[in-house]
Short mmCIF file of N, CA and C in Angstrom, two decimals:
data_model
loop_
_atom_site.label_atom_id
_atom_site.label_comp_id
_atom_site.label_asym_id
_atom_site.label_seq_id
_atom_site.Cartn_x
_atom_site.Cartn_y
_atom_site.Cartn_z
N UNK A 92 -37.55 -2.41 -64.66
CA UNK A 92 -36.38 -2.62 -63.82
C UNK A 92 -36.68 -2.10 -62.41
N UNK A 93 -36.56 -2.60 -61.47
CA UNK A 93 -36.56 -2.39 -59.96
C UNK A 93 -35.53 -1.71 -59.64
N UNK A 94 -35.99 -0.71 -58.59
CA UNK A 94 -34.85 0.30 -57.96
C UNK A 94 -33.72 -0.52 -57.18
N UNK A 95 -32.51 -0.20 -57.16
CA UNK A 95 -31.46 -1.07 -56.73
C UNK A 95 -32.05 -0.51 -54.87
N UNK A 96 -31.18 -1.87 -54.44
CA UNK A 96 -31.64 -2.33 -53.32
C UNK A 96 -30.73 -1.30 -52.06
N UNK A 97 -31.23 -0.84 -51.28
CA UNK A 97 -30.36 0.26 -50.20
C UNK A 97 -29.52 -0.39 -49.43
N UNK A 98 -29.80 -1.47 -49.23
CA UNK A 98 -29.90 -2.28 -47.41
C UNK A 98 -28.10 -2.84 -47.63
N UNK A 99 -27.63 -2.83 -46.37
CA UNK A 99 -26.45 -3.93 -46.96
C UNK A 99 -26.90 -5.06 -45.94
N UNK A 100 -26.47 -5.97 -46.43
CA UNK A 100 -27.08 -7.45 -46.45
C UNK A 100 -25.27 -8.37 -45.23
N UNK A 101 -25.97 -9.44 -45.56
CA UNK A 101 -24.94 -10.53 -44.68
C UNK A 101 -24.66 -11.31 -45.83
N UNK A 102 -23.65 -11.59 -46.19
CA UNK A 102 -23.12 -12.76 -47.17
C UNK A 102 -23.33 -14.27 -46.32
N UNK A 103 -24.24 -14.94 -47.09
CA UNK A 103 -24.62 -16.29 -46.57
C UNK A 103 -23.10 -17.31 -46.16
N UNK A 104 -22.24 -16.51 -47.17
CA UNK A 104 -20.75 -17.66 -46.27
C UNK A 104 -20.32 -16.66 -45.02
N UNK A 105 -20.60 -15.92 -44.65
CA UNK A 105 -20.52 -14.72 -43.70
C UNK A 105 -18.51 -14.35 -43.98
N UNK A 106 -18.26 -14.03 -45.33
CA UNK A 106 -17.27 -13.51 -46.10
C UNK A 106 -16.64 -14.35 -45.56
N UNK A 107 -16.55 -15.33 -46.21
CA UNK A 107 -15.28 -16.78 -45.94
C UNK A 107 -14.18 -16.72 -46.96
N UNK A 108 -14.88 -16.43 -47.86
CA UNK A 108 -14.19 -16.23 -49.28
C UNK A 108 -13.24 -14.96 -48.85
N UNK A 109 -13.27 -13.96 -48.51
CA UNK A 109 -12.28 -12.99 -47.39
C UNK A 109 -10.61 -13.56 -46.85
N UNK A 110 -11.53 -14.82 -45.88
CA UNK A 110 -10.34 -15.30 -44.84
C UNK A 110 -9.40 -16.39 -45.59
N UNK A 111 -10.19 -16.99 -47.01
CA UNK A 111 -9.27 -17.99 -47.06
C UNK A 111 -8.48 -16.95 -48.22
N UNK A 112 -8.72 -15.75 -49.33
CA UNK A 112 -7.95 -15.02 -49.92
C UNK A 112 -7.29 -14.73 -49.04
N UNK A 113 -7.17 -13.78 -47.92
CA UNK A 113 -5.91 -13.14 -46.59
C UNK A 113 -4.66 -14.59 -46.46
N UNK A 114 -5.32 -15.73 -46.18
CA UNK A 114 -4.53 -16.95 -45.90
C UNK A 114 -3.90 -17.37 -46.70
N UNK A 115 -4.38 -17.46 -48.46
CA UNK A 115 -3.37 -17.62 -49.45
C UNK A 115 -2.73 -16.27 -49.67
N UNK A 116 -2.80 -15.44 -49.31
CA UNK A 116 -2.26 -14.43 -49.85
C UNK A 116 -0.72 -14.08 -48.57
N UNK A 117 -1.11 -14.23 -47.94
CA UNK A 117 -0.05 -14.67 -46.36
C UNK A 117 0.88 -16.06 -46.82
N UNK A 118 0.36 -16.88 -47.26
CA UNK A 118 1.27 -17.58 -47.67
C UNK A 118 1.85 -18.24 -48.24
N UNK A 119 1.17 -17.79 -49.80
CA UNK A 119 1.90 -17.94 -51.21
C UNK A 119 2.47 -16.42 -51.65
N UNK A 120 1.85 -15.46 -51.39
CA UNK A 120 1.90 -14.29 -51.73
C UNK A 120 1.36 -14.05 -52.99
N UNK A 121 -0.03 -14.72 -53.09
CA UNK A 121 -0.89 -14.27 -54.29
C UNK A 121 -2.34 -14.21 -53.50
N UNK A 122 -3.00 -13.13 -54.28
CA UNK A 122 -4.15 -12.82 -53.63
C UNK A 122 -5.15 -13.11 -54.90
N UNK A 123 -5.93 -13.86 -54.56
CA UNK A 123 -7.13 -14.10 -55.84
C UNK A 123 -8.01 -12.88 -56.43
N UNK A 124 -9.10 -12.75 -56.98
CA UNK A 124 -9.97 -11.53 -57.20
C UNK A 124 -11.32 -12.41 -55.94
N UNK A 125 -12.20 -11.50 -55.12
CA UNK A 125 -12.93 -11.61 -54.19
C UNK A 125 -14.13 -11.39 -55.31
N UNK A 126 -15.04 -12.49 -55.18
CA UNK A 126 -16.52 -12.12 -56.24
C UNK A 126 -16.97 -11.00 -56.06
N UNK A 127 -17.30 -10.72 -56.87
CA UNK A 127 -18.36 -9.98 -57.66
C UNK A 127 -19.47 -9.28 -56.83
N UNK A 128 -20.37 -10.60 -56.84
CA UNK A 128 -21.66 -10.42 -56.23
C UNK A 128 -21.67 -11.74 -55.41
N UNK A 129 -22.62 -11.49 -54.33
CA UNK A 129 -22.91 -12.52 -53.22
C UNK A 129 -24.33 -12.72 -52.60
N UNK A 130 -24.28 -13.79 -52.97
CA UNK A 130 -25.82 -14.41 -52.08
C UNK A 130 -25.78 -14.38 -50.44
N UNK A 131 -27.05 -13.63 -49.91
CA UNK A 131 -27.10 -13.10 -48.57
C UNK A 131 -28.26 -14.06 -47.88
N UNK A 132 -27.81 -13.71 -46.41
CA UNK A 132 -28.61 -14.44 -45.50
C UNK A 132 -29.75 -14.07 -45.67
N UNK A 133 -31.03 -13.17 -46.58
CA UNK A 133 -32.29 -13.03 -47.04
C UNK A 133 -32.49 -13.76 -48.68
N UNK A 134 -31.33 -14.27 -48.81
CA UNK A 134 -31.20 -14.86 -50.21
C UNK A 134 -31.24 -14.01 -51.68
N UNK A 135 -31.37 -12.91 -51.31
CA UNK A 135 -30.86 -12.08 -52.66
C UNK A 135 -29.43 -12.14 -52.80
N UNK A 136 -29.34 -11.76 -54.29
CA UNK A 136 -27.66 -11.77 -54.62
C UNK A 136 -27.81 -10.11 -55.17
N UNK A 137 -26.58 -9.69 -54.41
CA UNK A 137 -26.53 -8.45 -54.30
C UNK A 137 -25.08 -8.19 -55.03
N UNK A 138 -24.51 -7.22 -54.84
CA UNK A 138 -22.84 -6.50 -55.22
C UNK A 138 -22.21 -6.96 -53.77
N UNK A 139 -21.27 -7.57 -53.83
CA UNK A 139 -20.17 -8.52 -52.40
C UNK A 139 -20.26 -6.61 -51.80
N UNK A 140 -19.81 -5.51 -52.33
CA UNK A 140 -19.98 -4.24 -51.73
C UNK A 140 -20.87 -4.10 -51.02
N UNK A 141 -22.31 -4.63 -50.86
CA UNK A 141 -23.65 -4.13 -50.33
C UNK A 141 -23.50 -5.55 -49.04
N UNK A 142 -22.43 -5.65 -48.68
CA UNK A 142 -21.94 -7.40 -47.49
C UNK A 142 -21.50 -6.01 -46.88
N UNK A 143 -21.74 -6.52 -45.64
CA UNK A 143 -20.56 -6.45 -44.30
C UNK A 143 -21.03 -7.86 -43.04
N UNK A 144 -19.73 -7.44 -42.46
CA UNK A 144 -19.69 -8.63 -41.19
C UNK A 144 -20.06 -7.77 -40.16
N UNK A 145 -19.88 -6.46 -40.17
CA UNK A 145 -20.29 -5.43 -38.99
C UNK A 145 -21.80 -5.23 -38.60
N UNK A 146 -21.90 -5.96 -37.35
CA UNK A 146 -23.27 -5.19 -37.46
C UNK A 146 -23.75 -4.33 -36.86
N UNK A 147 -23.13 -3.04 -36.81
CA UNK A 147 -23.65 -1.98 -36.91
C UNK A 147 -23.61 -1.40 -38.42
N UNK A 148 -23.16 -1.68 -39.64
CA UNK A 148 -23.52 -1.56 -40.19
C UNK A 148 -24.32 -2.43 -41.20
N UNK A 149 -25.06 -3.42 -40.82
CA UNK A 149 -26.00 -4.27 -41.49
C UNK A 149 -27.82 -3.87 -41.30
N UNK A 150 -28.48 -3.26 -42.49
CA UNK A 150 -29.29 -2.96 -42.44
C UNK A 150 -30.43 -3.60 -42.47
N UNK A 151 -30.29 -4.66 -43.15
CA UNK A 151 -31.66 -5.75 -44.14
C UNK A 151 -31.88 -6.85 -42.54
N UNK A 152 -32.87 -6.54 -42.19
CA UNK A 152 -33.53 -7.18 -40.67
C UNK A 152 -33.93 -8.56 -41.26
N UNK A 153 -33.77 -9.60 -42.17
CA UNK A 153 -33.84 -10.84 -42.44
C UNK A 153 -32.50 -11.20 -42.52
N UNK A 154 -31.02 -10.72 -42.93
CA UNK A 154 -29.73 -10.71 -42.66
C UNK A 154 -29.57 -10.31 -41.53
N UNK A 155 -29.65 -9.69 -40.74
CA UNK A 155 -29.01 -9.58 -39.38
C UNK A 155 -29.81 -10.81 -38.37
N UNK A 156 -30.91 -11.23 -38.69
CA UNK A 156 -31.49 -12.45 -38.05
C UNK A 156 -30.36 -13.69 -38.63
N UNK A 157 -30.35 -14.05 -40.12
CA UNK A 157 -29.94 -15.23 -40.47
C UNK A 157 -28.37 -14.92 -39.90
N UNK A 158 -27.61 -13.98 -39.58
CA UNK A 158 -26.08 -13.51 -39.03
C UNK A 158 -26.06 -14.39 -37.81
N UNK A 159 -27.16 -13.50 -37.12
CA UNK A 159 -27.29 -14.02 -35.20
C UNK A 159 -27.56 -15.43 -35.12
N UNK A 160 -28.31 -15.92 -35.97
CA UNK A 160 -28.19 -17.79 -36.09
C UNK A 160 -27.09 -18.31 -36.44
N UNK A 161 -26.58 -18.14 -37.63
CA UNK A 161 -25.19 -18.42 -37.82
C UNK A 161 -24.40 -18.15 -36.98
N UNK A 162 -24.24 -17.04 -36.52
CA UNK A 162 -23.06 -17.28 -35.19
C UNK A 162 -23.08 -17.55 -34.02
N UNK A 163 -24.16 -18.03 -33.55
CA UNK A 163 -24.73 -19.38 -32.38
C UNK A 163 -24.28 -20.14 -32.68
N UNK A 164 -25.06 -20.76 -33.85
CA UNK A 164 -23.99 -21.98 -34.76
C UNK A 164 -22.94 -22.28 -34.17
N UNK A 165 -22.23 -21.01 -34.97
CA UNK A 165 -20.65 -21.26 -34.97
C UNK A 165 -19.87 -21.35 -33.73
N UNK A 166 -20.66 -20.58 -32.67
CA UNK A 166 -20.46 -20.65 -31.25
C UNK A 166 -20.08 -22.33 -30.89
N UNK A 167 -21.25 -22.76 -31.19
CA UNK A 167 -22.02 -24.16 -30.27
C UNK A 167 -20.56 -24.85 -30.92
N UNK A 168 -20.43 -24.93 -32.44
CA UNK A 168 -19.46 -25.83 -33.10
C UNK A 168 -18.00 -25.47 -32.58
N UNK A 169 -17.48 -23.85 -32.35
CA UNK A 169 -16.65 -23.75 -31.71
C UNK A 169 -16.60 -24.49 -30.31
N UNK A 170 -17.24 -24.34 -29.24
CA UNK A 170 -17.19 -24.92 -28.23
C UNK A 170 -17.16 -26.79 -28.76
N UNK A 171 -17.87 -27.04 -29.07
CA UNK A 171 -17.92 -28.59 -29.43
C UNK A 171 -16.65 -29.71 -30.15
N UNK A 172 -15.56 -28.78 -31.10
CA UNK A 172 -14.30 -29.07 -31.44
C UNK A 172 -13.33 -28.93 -30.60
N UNK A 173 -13.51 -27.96 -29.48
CA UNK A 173 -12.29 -27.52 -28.68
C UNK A 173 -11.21 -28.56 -28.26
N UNK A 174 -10.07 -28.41 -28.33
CA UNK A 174 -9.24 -29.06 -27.69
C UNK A 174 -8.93 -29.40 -26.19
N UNK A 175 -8.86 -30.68 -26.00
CA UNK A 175 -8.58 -30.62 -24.00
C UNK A 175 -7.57 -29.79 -23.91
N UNK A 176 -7.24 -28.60 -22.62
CA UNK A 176 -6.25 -28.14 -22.26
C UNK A 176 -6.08 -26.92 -23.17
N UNK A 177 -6.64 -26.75 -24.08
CA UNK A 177 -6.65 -25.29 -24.49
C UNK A 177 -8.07 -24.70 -24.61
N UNK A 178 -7.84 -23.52 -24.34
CA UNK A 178 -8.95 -22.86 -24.50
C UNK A 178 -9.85 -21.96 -25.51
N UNK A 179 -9.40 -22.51 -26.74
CA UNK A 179 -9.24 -21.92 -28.33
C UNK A 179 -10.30 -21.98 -28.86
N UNK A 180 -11.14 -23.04 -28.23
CA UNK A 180 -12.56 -23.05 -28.88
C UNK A 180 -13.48 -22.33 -28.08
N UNK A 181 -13.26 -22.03 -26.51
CA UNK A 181 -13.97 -21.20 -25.64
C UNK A 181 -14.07 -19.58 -26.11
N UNK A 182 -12.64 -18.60 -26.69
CA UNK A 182 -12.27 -17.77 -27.30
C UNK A 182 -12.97 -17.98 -28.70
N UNK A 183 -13.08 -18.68 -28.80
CA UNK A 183 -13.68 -18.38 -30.42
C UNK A 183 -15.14 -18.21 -29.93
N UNK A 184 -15.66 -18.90 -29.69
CA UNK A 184 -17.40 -19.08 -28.88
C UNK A 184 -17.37 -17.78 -28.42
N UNK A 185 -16.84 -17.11 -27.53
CA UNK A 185 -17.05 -15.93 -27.38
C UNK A 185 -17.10 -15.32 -27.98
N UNK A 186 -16.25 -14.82 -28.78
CA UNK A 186 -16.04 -14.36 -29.94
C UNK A 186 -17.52 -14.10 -31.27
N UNK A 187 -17.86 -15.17 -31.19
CA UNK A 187 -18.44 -15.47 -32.11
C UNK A 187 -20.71 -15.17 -31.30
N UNK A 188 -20.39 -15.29 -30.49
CA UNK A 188 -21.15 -14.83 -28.87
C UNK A 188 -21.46 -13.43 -29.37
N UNK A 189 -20.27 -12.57 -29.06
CA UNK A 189 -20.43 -11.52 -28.95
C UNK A 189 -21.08 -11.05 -30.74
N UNK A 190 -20.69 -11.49 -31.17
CA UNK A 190 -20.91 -11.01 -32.82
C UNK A 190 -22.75 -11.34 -33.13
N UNK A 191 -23.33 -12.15 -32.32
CA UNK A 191 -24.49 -12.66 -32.56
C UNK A 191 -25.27 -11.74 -31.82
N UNK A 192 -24.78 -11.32 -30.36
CA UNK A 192 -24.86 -10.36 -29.25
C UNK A 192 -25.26 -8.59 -30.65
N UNK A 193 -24.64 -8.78 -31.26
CA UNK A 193 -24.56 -7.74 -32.18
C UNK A 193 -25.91 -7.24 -33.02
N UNK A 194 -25.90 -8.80 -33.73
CA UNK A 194 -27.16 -9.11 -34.70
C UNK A 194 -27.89 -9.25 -33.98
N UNK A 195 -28.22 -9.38 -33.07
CA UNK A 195 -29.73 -9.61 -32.32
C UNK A 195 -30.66 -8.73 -31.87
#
């Protein structure tokens, strides 16, 4: 048996499974159970406990790379959906900017 793993990792949905429980739970008023365990941006499946979105606390340097890509990504796609006349996708891009700004 291999020594359990130290590092906390990035959840490859970068905890989506999170936002859409908060959203049904806001507005049905039921909250699901959040898995278990989760497959990470280095592709191990770890305990969802050994995830964060923070990165100052993300240790595993193949997750904080696959994070900072993903939220370019999500940047570029934010900017690219935006609506004329609002600025909702610019705020998110930043947003999402700064979080990569993090991982990098």
């Amino acid at each position: 048996m291999s020594p359990p793993d130290p590092h906390i990792h990035v959840d490859v949905k970068l905890h989506a499974d999170v936002a859409v429980r908060e959203m049904t739970a806001a507005t049905f008023g039921l909250a699901g159970d959040l898995p278990s365990r989760a497959t990470t941006g280095c592709g191990l499946d770890v305990p969802y406990a050994m995830t964060s979105t923070e990165p100052r606390t993300v240790t595993c340097l193949p997750c904080r790379e696959y994070a900072h890509r993903r939220y370019l990504e999500l940047a570029e796609s934010a900017e690219r959906f935006d609506l004329p006349g609002l600025d909702l996708g610019a705020r998110a891009a930043a947003g999402y900017r700064d979080l990569a700004r993090g991982f990098g």
